[in-house]
Tab-separated table of C-alpha atoms and ligand atoms in Angstrom:
chain	number	residue	atom	x	y	z
Y	1	MET	CA	85.985	-45.150	53.773
Y	2	MET	CA	83.374	-47.774	54.480
Y	3	ILE	CA	80.036	-48.125	52.783
Y	4	GLN	CA	77.187	-50.566	52.650
Y	5	VAL	CA	76.428	-52.715	49.643
Y	6	ILE	CA	73.362	-54.705	48.827
Y	7	LEU	CA	73.403	-57.773	46.657
Y	8	PHE	CA	70.359	-59.702	45.641
Y	9	GLY	CA	70.642	-63.436	45.285
Y	10	TYR	CA	68.708	-66.623	45.569
Y	11	PHE	CA	68.259	-68.643	48.667
Y	12	LEU	CA	68.713	-72.334	48.162
Y	13	THR	CA	66.954	-74.128	50.991
Y	14	CYS	CA	68.494	-77.472	51.733
Y	15	VAL	CA	67.093	-78.714	54.979
Y	16	SER	CA	63.746	-76.991	55.237
Y	17	VAL	CA	60.470	-78.604	54.196
Y	18	ASP	CA	60.693	-76.739	50.883
Y	19	GLY	CA	63.445	-79.133	49.868
Y	20	PHE	CA	65.459	-77.618	47.023
Y	21	ARG	CA	63.021	-74.882	46.154
Y	22	ARG	CA	64.785	-71.678	45.127
Y	23	THR	CA	63.562	-68.722	47.134
Y	24	PRO	CA	64.696	-65.119	46.586
Y	25	ALA	CA	66.945	-63.826	49.329
Y	26	THR	CA	68.989	-60.715	49.987
Y	27	LEU	CA	72.554	-60.651	51.149
Y	28	ILE	CA	73.655	-57.414	52.730
Y	29	LEU	CA	77.393	-57.054	52.793
Y	30	ARG	CA	78.616	-54.474	55.253
Y	31	ASP	CA	81.992	-52.772	55.415
Y	32	VAL	CA	83.068	-53.463	51.853
Y	33	PRO	CA	86.221	-51.372	51.482
Y	34	VAL	CA	86.051	-48.816	48.704
Y	35	ALA	CA	89.101	-47.250	47.075
Y	36	PRO	CA	89.179	-43.412	47.365
Y	37	ASP	CA	88.982	-42.995	43.577
Y	38	GLN	CA	85.869	-45.146	43.207
Y	39	SER	CA	82.652	-43.331	42.475
Y	40	LEU	CA	79.827	-44.184	44.819
Y	41	GLU	CA	77.061	-42.295	43.061
Y	42	THR	CA	75.664	-45.370	41.379
Y	43	LEU	CA	75.462	-47.362	44.599
Y	44	THR	CA	72.194	-47.589	46.477
Y	45	PRO	CA	72.641	-48.040	50.215
Y	46	PHE	CA	70.607	-50.691	51.960
Y	47	VAL	CA	67.525	-49.325	53.654
Y	48	PRO	CA	65.909	-51.757	56.085
Y	49	PRO	CA	62.165	-52.203	55.574
Y	50	SER	CA	60.126	-49.986	57.900
Y	51	ILE	CA	58.107	-53.015	59.051
Y	52	PRO	CA	60.329	-56.107	59.364
Y	53	ASP	CA	58.971	-59.049	57.356
Y	54	PRO	CA	59.458	-62.473	58.971
Y	55	ASP	CA	59.035	-64.146	55.543
Y	56	ALA	CA	61.861	-62.249	53.851
Y	57	ILE	CA	65.350	-63.710	53.923
Y	58	LEU	CA	67.764	-60.872	54.570
Y	59	LEU	CA	71.247	-62.012	55.484
Y	60	GLU	CA	73.524	-59.351	56.795
Y	61	ALA	CA	77.267	-59.988	56.920
Y	62	LYS	CA	80.356	-57.993	57.754
Y	63	VAL	CA	83.101	-58.500	55.213
Y	64	SER	CA	85.908	-56.607	56.944
Y	65	SER	CA	87.455	-59.486	58.892
Y	66	PRO	CA	88.343	-61.722	57.224
Y	67	GLN	CA	88.276	-59.403	54.266
Y	68	ILE	CA	86.893	-60.763	51.008
Y	69	PRO	CA	89.717	-60.020	48.552
Y	70	ASP	CA	88.697	-57.847	45.613
Y	71	ALA	CA	85.185	-57.333	47.007
Y	72	HIS	CA	85.209	-53.904	45.360
Y	73	VAL	CA	84.701	-55.696	42.009
Y	74	LEU	CA	81.148	-56.336	43.214
Y	75	LEU	CA	80.510	-52.617	43.507
Y	76	HIS	CA	81.201	-52.050	39.855
Y	77	ALA	CA	79.653	-55.154	38.374
Y	78	ASP	CA	76.419	-53.300	37.688
Y	79	CYS	CA	78.029	-50.373	35.882
Y	80	ASN	CA	80.098	-52.787	33.831
Y	81	GLU	CA	76.933	-54.774	33.063
Y	82	GLN	CA	78.435	-57.885	34.585
Y	83	GLU	CA	76.033	-60.277	36.170
Y	84	VAL	CA	76.564	-61.173	39.810
Y	85	THR	CA	75.602	-64.702	40.793
Y	86	CYS	CA	74.825	-65.262	44.446
Y	87	GLU	CA	73.625	-68.518	45.956
Y	88	LEU	CA	72.950	-69.229	49.606
Y	89	SER	CA	72.408	-72.565	51.258
Y	90	ARG	CA	72.335	-74.001	54.767
Y	91	TYR	CA	75.708	-75.447	55.693
Y	92	SER	CA	76.386	-78.186	58.237
Y	93	PRO	CA	79.930	-78.367	59.583
Y	94	HIS	CA	81.086	-81.982	59.476
Y	95	GLY	CA	82.940	-84.142	61.915
Y	96	PRO	CA	82.344	-84.400	65.676
Y	97	GLN	CA	80.743	-81.203	66.915
Y	98	GLU	CA	80.394	-79.603	70.262
Y	99	ALA	CA	76.828	-78.463	70.743
Y	100	GLN	CA	76.632	-75.764	68.105
Y	101	GLU	CA	74.724	-72.678	69.053
Y	102	ALA	CA	75.225	-71.026	65.718
Y	103	THR	CA	73.700	-71.756	62.317
Y	104	HIS	CA	75.842	-71.701	59.190
Y	105	PHE	CA	75.258	-70.740	55.595
Y	106	LEU	CA	77.395	-71.262	52.533
Y	107	VAL	CA	77.427	-68.400	50.040
Y	108	SER	CA	78.778	-68.689	46.505
Y	109	LEU	CA	79.375	-65.382	44.871
Y	110	SER	CA	80.821	-64.705	41.455
Y	111	VAL	CA	80.949	-61.932	38.920
Y	112	GLU	CA	80.453	-62.740	35.257
Y	113	GLY	CA	83.708	-62.476	33.378
Y	114	GLY	CA	85.450	-64.434	36.075
Y	115	GLU	CA	87.837	-62.096	37.864
Y	116	PHE	CA	85.961	-62.472	41.125
Y	117	SER	CA	84.703	-65.636	42.694
Y	118	THR	CA	84.379	-66.729	46.286
Y	119	ALA	CA	82.614	-69.239	48.501
Y	120	PHE	CA	82.280	-68.347	52.146
Y	121	ILE	CA	80.718	-69.628	55.307
Y	122	LEU	CA	78.508	-67.358	57.385
Y	123	GLN	CA	77.873	-68.004	61.033
Y	124	THR	CA	74.874	-66.438	62.743
Y	125	SER	CA	75.706	-63.972	65.487
Y	126	VAL	CA	74.160	-64.138	68.914
Y	127	VAL	CA	71.017	-61.996	69.037
Y	128	GLU	CA	69.633	-60.873	72.369
Y	129	ARG	CA	66.079	-62.123	72.402
Y	130	ASP	CA	63.141	-60.527	74.132
Y	131	HIS	CA	59.368	-60.708	73.678
Y	132	SER	CA	59.515	-58.432	70.617
Y	133	THR	CA	62.153	-60.463	68.723
Y	134	LEU	CA	60.867	-61.607	65.342
Y	135	ILE	CA	61.626	-65.159	64.215
Y	136	GLN	CA	62.279	-65.825	60.547
Y	137	ASN	CA	59.447	-68.068	59.330
Y	138	LYS	CA	61.385	-70.505	57.163
Y	139	LEU	CA	64.622	-70.646	59.111
Y	140	GLY	CA	63.267	-70.376	62.650
Y	141	LEU	CA	66.066	-67.971	63.540
Y	142	PRO	CA	65.799	-64.717	65.505
Y	143	LEU	CA	65.991	-61.512	63.478
Y	144	SER	CA	67.612	-58.204	64.318
Y	145	PRO	CA	65.328	-55.207	64.997
Y	146	SER	CA	65.636	-54.260	61.310
Y	147	GLY	CA	64.487	-57.715	60.193
Y	148	THR	CA	67.840	-59.096	59.086
Y	149	LEU	CA	69.695	-62.214	60.084
Y	150	LEU	CA	72.992	-61.062	61.552
Y	151	THR	CA	75.972	-63.146	60.498
Y	152	GLU	CA	79.749	-63.080	60.271
Y	153	VAL	CA	82.045	-64.459	57.606
Y	154	ILE	CA	84.176	-67.075	59.356
Y	155	PHE	CA	85.905	-68.805	56.455
Y	156	LEU	CA	86.262	-68.147	52.766
Y	157	VAL	CA	87.900	-69.647	49.722
Y	158	PHE	CA	88.429	-67.454	46.666
Y	159	SER	CA	89.943	-67.256	43.261
Y	160	HIS	CA	90.391	-64.359	40.885
Y	161	ILE	CA	90.405	-66.358	37.717
Y	162	LYS	CA	87.806	-68.858	36.521
Y	163	SER	CA	89.504	-70.047	33.379
Y	164	VAL	CA	93.172	-70.451	32.418
Y	165	SER	CA	94.824	-71.417	29.143
Y	166	ALA	CA	98.312	-72.886	29.078
Y	167	PRO	CA	100.502	-74.478	26.418
Y	168	LEU	CA	101.262	-78.185	26.118
Y	169	ARG	CA	104.484	-79.136	27.907
Y	170	GLY	CA	104.316	-75.784	29.728
Y	171	ASP	CA	103.616	-74.990	33.381
Y	172	VAL	CA	100.532	-73.419	34.898
Y	173	LEU	CA	99.492	-72.004	38.263
Y	174	LEU	CA	95.863	-72.487	39.301
Y	175	TYR	CA	95.048	-69.896	41.933
Y	176	CYS	CA	93.062	-70.686	45.064
Y	177	GLY	CA	93.261	-68.751	48.327
Y	178	PHE	CA	91.546	-68.917	51.697
Y	179	ARG	CA	91.042	-66.732	54.783
Y	180	GLN	CA	89.540	-67.324	58.174
Y	181	GLN	CA	88.304	-65.213	61.070
Y	182	GLU	CA	90.800	-63.830	63.576
Y	183	THR	CA	90.168	-66.508	66.207
Y	184	PRO	CA	91.342	-69.572	64.260
Y	185	LEU	CA	88.646	-72.145	63.546
Y	186	ALA	CA	91.217	-74.939	63.620
Y	187	GLN	CA	94.927	-75.555	63.242
Y	188	GLU	CA	94.629	-78.407	60.742
Y	189	VAL	CA	94.253	-77.434	57.133
Y	190	ALA	CA	93.753	-79.799	54.216
Y	191	VAL	CA	94.058	-78.816	50.568
Y	192	GLU	CA	92.646	-81.033	47.859
Y	193	TRP	CA	92.672	-80.490	44.108
Y	194	ARG	CA	90.462	-82.683	41.945
Y	195	LEU	CA	90.202	-82.789	38.193
Y	196	GLN	CA	86.991	-83.554	36.362
Y	197	HIS	CA	86.937	-84.168	32.672
Y	198	ARG	CA	84.375	-85.825	30.425
Y	199	GLY	CA	82.460	-87.434	33.267
Y	200	LYS	CA	85.512	-88.791	35.068
Y	201	GLY	CA	87.150	-87.353	38.143
Y	202	TRP	CA	90.328	-87.982	40.041
Y	203	LYS	CA	92.483	-86.479	42.745
Y	204	VAL	CA	95.426	-84.486	41.420
Y	205	PHE	CA	96.839	-83.360	44.734
Y	206	GLU	CA	96.067	-83.729	48.425
Y	207	MET	CA	97.944	-82.273	51.358
Y	208	LYS	CA	97.459	-81.884	55.104
Y	209	THR	CA	99.353	-79.530	57.333
Y	210	ARG	CA	99.075	-77.571	60.568
Y	211	LEU	CA	98.921	-73.798	60.656
Y	212	ASP	CA	101.120	-73.738	63.783
Y	213	ASP	CA	103.728	-76.221	62.542
Y	214	ALA	CA	103.963	-76.434	58.753
Y	215	GLU	CA	107.524	-77.776	58.816
Y	216	GLY	CA	106.799	-80.713	61.053
Y	217	SER	CA	103.323	-81.696	59.972
Y	218	THR	CA	103.009	-81.411	56.205
Y	219	VAL	CA	101.950	-84.648	54.556
Y	220	VAL	CA	101.326	-85.005	50.844
Y	221	LEU	CA	98.751	-87.749	50.416
Y	222	ALA	CA	98.324	-87.839	46.664
Y	223	GLU	CA	99.857	-86.156	43.702
Y	224	ARG	CA	100.036	-86.188	39.943
Y	225	LYS	CA	103.651	-86.261	38.877
Y	226	GLY	CA	104.803	-82.667	38.489
Y	227	SER	CA	102.116	-81.084	40.673
Y	228	SER	CA	102.733	-79.103	43.836
Y	229	VAL	CA	101.214	-76.854	46.461
Y	230	ASN	CA	103.655	-74.845	48.559
Y	231	ALA	CA	102.967	-75.631	52.243
Y	232	SER	CA	104.681	-72.497	53.503
Y	233	LEU	CA	102.425	-70.375	51.298
Y	234	VAL	CA	99.372	-72.288	52.541
Y	235	VAL	CA	100.285	-71.548	56.129
Y	236	GLY	CA	101.802	-68.086	55.715
Y	237	GLN	CA	99.480	-66.524	53.175
Y	238	GLY	CA	96.417	-68.709	52.818
Y	239	ASP	CA	97.566	-69.530	49.296
Y	240	ALA	CA	96.641	-73.065	48.220
Y	241	SER	CA	97.475	-72.588	44.535
Y	242	LEU	CA	98.398	-75.627	42.496
Y	243	THR	CA	101.362	-75.679	40.140
Y	244	LEU	CA	101.242	-78.185	37.297
Y	245	SER	CA	104.316	-78.690	35.181
Y	246	ARG	CA	104.864	-80.367	31.792
Y	247	LEU	CA	101.196	-80.119	30.845
Y	248	LYS	CA	99.633	-82.857	28.784
Y	249	ALA	CA	96.355	-82.792	26.924
Y	250	LEU	CA	94.984	-85.067	29.665
Y	251	ASP	CA	95.489	-82.333	32.264
Y	252	GLU	CA	92.702	-80.321	30.680
Y	253	GLY	CA	89.406	-80.031	32.527
Y	254	THR	CA	87.648	-78.610	35.544
Y	255	TYR	CA	89.763	-78.271	38.682
Y	256	ILE	CA	88.122	-78.119	42.077
Y	257	CYS	CA	90.122	-76.660	44.931
Y	258	THR	CA	88.764	-77.685	48.341
Y	259	VAL	CA	90.202	-76.174	51.503
Y	260	THR	CA	89.175	-77.810	54.761
Y	261	LEU	CA	89.743	-76.067	58.057
Y	262	GLY	CA	88.576	-78.149	61.001
Y	263	PRO	CA	84.877	-78.876	60.440
Y	264	PHE	CA	84.522	-76.343	57.609
Y	265	ASN	CA	85.298	-76.611	53.937
Y	266	ALA	CA	84.676	-74.542	50.839
Y	267	GLN	CA	85.568	-74.873	47.169
Y	268	GLN	CA	86.476	-72.995	44.052
Y	269	VAL	CA	86.284	-74.234	40.486
Y	270	ILE	CA	88.803	-73.317	37.767
Y	271	GLN	CA	88.785	-74.417	34.134
Y	272	LEU	CA	92.089	-75.339	32.568
Y	273	HIS	CA	92.335	-75.274	28.780
Y	274	VAL	CA	95.426	-76.731	27.207
Y	275	THR	CA	96.245	-75.140	23.883
Y	276	GLN	CA	99.110	-75.489	21.496
Y	277	PRO	CA	99.370	-73.676	18.160
Y	278	PRO	CA	100.295	-75.796	15.124
Y	279	GLU	CA	103.707	-75.597	13.518
Y	280	VAL	CA	102.900	-75.032	9.860
Y	281	SER	CA	105.198	-76.057	7.013
Y	282	LEU	CA	105.022	-76.679	3.276
Y	283	SER	CA	106.522	-79.727	1.564
Y	284	GLU	CA	108.380	-77.556	-0.980
Y	285	GLU	CA	110.411	-74.437	-0.481
Y	286	LYS	CA	110.645	-73.935	-4.245
Y	287	PHE	CA	107.889	-75.101	-6.521
Y	288	VAL	CA	109.172	-75.637	-10.074
Y	289	LEU	CA	106.588	-76.826	-12.600
Y	290	LYS	CA	107.499	-80.117	-14.185
Y	291	THR	CA	106.341	-81.406	-17.516
Y	292	ASP	CA	104.780	-84.544	-16.099
Y	293	PRO	CA	101.887	-83.549	-13.844
Y	294	PRO	CA	100.246	-83.792	-11.416
Y	295	GLN	CA	102.570	-82.449	-8.813
Y	296	THR	CA	101.649	-82.460	-5.147
Y	297	LEU	CA	102.164	-79.644	-2.709
Y	298	SER	CA	101.600	-80.595	0.932
Y	299	CYS	CA	100.898	-78.419	3.928
Y	300	HIS	CA	101.681	-79.893	7.332
Y	301	CYS	CA	100.158	-78.786	10.636
Y	302	SER	CA	102.108	-80.354	13.453
Y	303	LYS	CA	101.642	-80.906	17.162
Y	304	TYR	CA	98.658	-78.733	17.925
Y	305	TYR	CA	95.872	-78.948	20.487
Y	306	PRO	CA	92.877	-79.078	20.637
Y	307	LEU	CA	91.814	-81.020	17.571
Y	308	ASP	CA	89.976	-78.395	15.529
Y	309	ALA	CA	92.231	-76.851	12.890
Y	310	GLN	CA	91.157	-75.438	9.561
Y	311	MET	CA	93.362	-75.600	6.470
Y	312	GLU	CA	92.621	-73.707	3.261
Y	313	TRP	CA	94.373	-73.404	-0.085
Y	314	TRP	CA	94.392	-70.050	-1.859
Y	315	SER	CA	95.915	-69.002	-5.150
Y	316	LEU	CA	96.863	-65.660	-6.642
Y	317	SER	CA	97.800	-65.774	-10.299
Y	318	PRO	CA	99.715	-62.902	-11.933
Y	319	GLU	CA	96.536	-61.839	-13.791
Y	320	ASP	CA	94.433	-61.600	-10.634
Y	321	SER	CA	94.390	-58.835	-8.107
Y	322	GLU	CA	92.774	-60.808	-5.285
Y	323	PRO	CA	93.678	-64.274	-3.984
Y	324	LYS	CA	91.042	-66.924	-4.692
Y	325	LEU	CA	90.012	-69.859	-2.555
Y	326	LEU	CA	90.846	-72.918	-4.667
Y	327	LEU	CA	87.909	-75.074	-5.753
Y	328	ASP	CA	90.003	-78.172	-5.199
Y	329	GLN	CA	90.959	-77.980	-1.522
Y	330	GLY	CA	93.248	-80.998	-1.727
Y	331	SER	CA	92.891	-84.134	0.334
Y	332	LEU	CA	93.370	-84.314	4.085
Y	333	SER	CA	95.396	-86.996	5.827
Y	334	SER	CA	93.808	-88.546	8.890
Y	335	HIS	CA	94.721	-86.990	12.228
Y	336	ARG	CA	97.778	-88.391	13.934
Y	337	GLN	CA	97.879	-88.179	17.714
Y	338	HIS	CA	101.174	-87.965	19.582
Y	339	GLY	CA	102.138	-89.186	23.050
Y	340	ASP	CA	101.502	-85.771	24.645
Y	341	GLY	CA	97.978	-85.697	23.200
Y	342	SER	CA	98.744	-83.215	20.427
Y	343	TYR	CA	97.603	-83.751	16.837
Y	344	SER	CA	99.110	-83.460	13.376
Y	345	LEU	CA	97.301	-83.122	10.065
Y	346	SER	CA	98.401	-82.677	6.437
Y	347	SER	CA	96.627	-81.451	3.354
Y	348	HIS	CA	97.859	-82.570	-0.084
Y	349	LEU	CA	97.087	-80.369	-3.061
Y	350	SER	CA	97.405	-81.650	-6.648
Y	351	VAL	CA	98.738	-78.737	-8.621
Y	352	PRO	CA	97.433	-78.840	-12.217
Y	353	SER	CA	99.957	-78.335	-14.998
Y	354	SER	CA	97.760	-75.512	-16.297
Y	355	VAL	CA	98.795	-73.273	-13.407
Y	356	SER	CA	100.628	-70.264	-14.728
Y	357	PRO	CA	104.163	-69.545	-13.558
Y	358	GLY	CA	104.234	-66.690	-11.059
Y	359	THR	CA	101.095	-67.946	-9.300
Y	360	ARG	CA	101.283	-67.754	-5.536
Y	361	LEU	CA	99.896	-70.836	-3.762
Y	362	THR	CA	99.060	-70.281	-0.112
Y	363	CYS	CA	98.206	-72.668	2.669
Y	364	ARG	CA	96.253	-70.847	5.360
Y	365	VAL	CA	95.786	-72.415	8.782
Y	366	SER	CA	93.398	-71.281	11.505
Y	367	HIS	CA	93.448	-72.643	15.031
Y	368	GLN	CA	92.177	-71.329	18.371
Y	369	ALA	CA	95.717	-71.178	19.779
Y	370	LEU	CA	96.819	-68.840	16.975
Y	371	ASP	CA	96.119	-65.130	17.365
Y	372	ALA	CA	95.724	-64.852	13.597
Y	373	PRO	CA	95.738	-67.475	10.822
Y	374	VAL	CA	99.167	-68.548	9.586
Y	375	SER	CA	99.754	-68.374	5.819
Y	376	LEU	CA	102.645	-69.984	3.986
Y	377	THR	CA	103.160	-69.282	0.292
Y	378	VAL	CA	105.203	-70.691	-2.589
Y	379	VAL	CA	105.518	-69.063	-5.982
Y	380	VAL	CA	105.116	-71.435	-8.940
Y	381	GLU	CA	108.213	-71.198	-11.099
Y	382	SER	CA	108.482	-72.174	-14.752
Y	383	PRO	CA	110.975	-74.961	-15.479
Y	384	THR	CA	114.392	-73.338	-15.476
Y	385	GLN	CA	116.437	-73.280	-18.625
Y	386	GLY	CA	118.866	-75.741	-17.041
Y	387	SER	CA	116.293	-78.309	-16.086
Y	388	TYR	CA	114.570	-77.828	-19.469
Y	389	TRP	CA	117.794	-78.792	-21.240
Y	390	TRP	CA	118.305	-81.583	-18.773
Y	391	VAL	CA	114.847	-83.016	-19.537
Y	392	LEU	CA	115.417	-82.585	-23.276
Y	393	GLY	CA	118.826	-84.269	-22.966
Y	394	PHE	CA	117.253	-87.123	-21.033
Y	395	LEU	CA	114.598	-87.548	-23.744
Y	396	ILE	CA	117.196	-87.638	-26.524
Y	397	VAL	CA	119.252	-90.192	-24.625
Y	398	SER	CA	116.144	-92.320	-24.065
Y	399	VAL	CA	115.120	-92.155	-27.687
Y	400	LEU	CA	118.628	-93.135	-28.771
Y	401	PHE	CA	118.660	-95.936	-26.206
Y	402	PHE	CA	115.343	-97.387	-27.384
Y	403	HIS	CA	116.445	-96.941	-30.942
Y	404	GLN	CA	119.532	-99.059	-30.142
Y	405	VAL	CA	117.498	-101.725	-28.340
Y	406	MET	CA	114.838	-102.004	-31.033
Y	407	THR	CA	117.226	-102.316	-33.903
K	501	NAG	C1	107.432	-71.770	48.879
K	501	NAG	O1	107.184	-70.399	49.100
K	501	NAG	C2	108.194	-69.749	49.841
K	501	NAG	C3	107.699	-68.355	50.166
K	501	NAG	O2	107.356	-67.647	49.023
K	501	NAG	C4	109.477	-69.748	49.059
K	501	NAG	O3	110.505	-69.100	49.764
K	501	NAG	C5	109.851	-71.184	48.755
K	501	NAG	O4	110.987	-71.221	47.930
K	501	NAG	C6	108.711	-71.933	48.077
K	501	NAG	N1	109.031	-73.337	48.013
K	501	NAG	C7	109.000	-74.014	46.876
K	501	NAG	C8	109.336	-75.443	46.968
K	501	NAG	O5	108.715	-73.484	45.813
């Protein structure tokens, strides 16, 4: 079943006299496929204005070929209270051009929450002009009898995930796909992945291939060690996903996937977050009170990423029913950074001799890579009979020794 969908967006004029002024525009997507079980009651069909308005920007596009993957997500964004972001701008194909009859627009469309994002290029369709044809005021383009600008999607790049988290030293797949109209725009395809982080940017991967001869023509022009894009998937399925292996903290940032097909290109942006939960350990497995305080109990958080980790000391004495946050939270070591970018941190707690045996001392660690805080506990034990006698024996021996020396 086919239905019509309307989406409101903003028109970003790039070449008109308005410069970069943002003007409201309407994008009418036709032929969005709808699953049989989807309810259509909440959808309002597009009704063309009874008197076409040459000032209004109404872009009408068919999305059946090439199909925009997951376009049905758009239909339910409203019910799910997800915001749809739509931006339109004039697009100029680059490189040497034959006299171009058509005008192009670039549309960026995404649904809040991130499971749908696409950038596509619209090409104006040929409109038969006669004396009654209206011309759009700002764009100078002929309008259809219902006042819309008729276009076709010719090329699109999409992603179904805007943000990915992966562990240090692990592997990750950053998804980026593309589709083009049935009559191929070009046989050469280039895939480029760039990383931007803290104001710096560099190329992670670049590849060129031909859609008609992937075997013979694939050239990898740049790559980070351990990165790859599968050329046969690029050619066979329009899948330009990037695999990164043995992740380091430095791999974190904003990835930009650019697919270039002949004179056209479009991009998708994906955030990669590297996370690694801390390994938490205590310096003592058994904590036996000694007679000569203070004794130190240390809690170590090792090899985690990113930097923010919170360590807390709690105690639960036999008299109490609830654990208490200790007033003295110990002293923190400075952060140590390892070769892979991960951090380690220790907290040293001076345990007062007044602590009663049976008290449970807990180190509690919170970090964004942990689903829940990790708590490690030792129970304070009174000096055992054996060690008590040992200490007493040692004292007697010392006293005797000094007695001998002095006399
Ligand atoms: C690329 O993808 C094809 C098709 O899925 C697969 O058969 C092949 O093993 C992949 N190549 C690499 C190097 O992963």
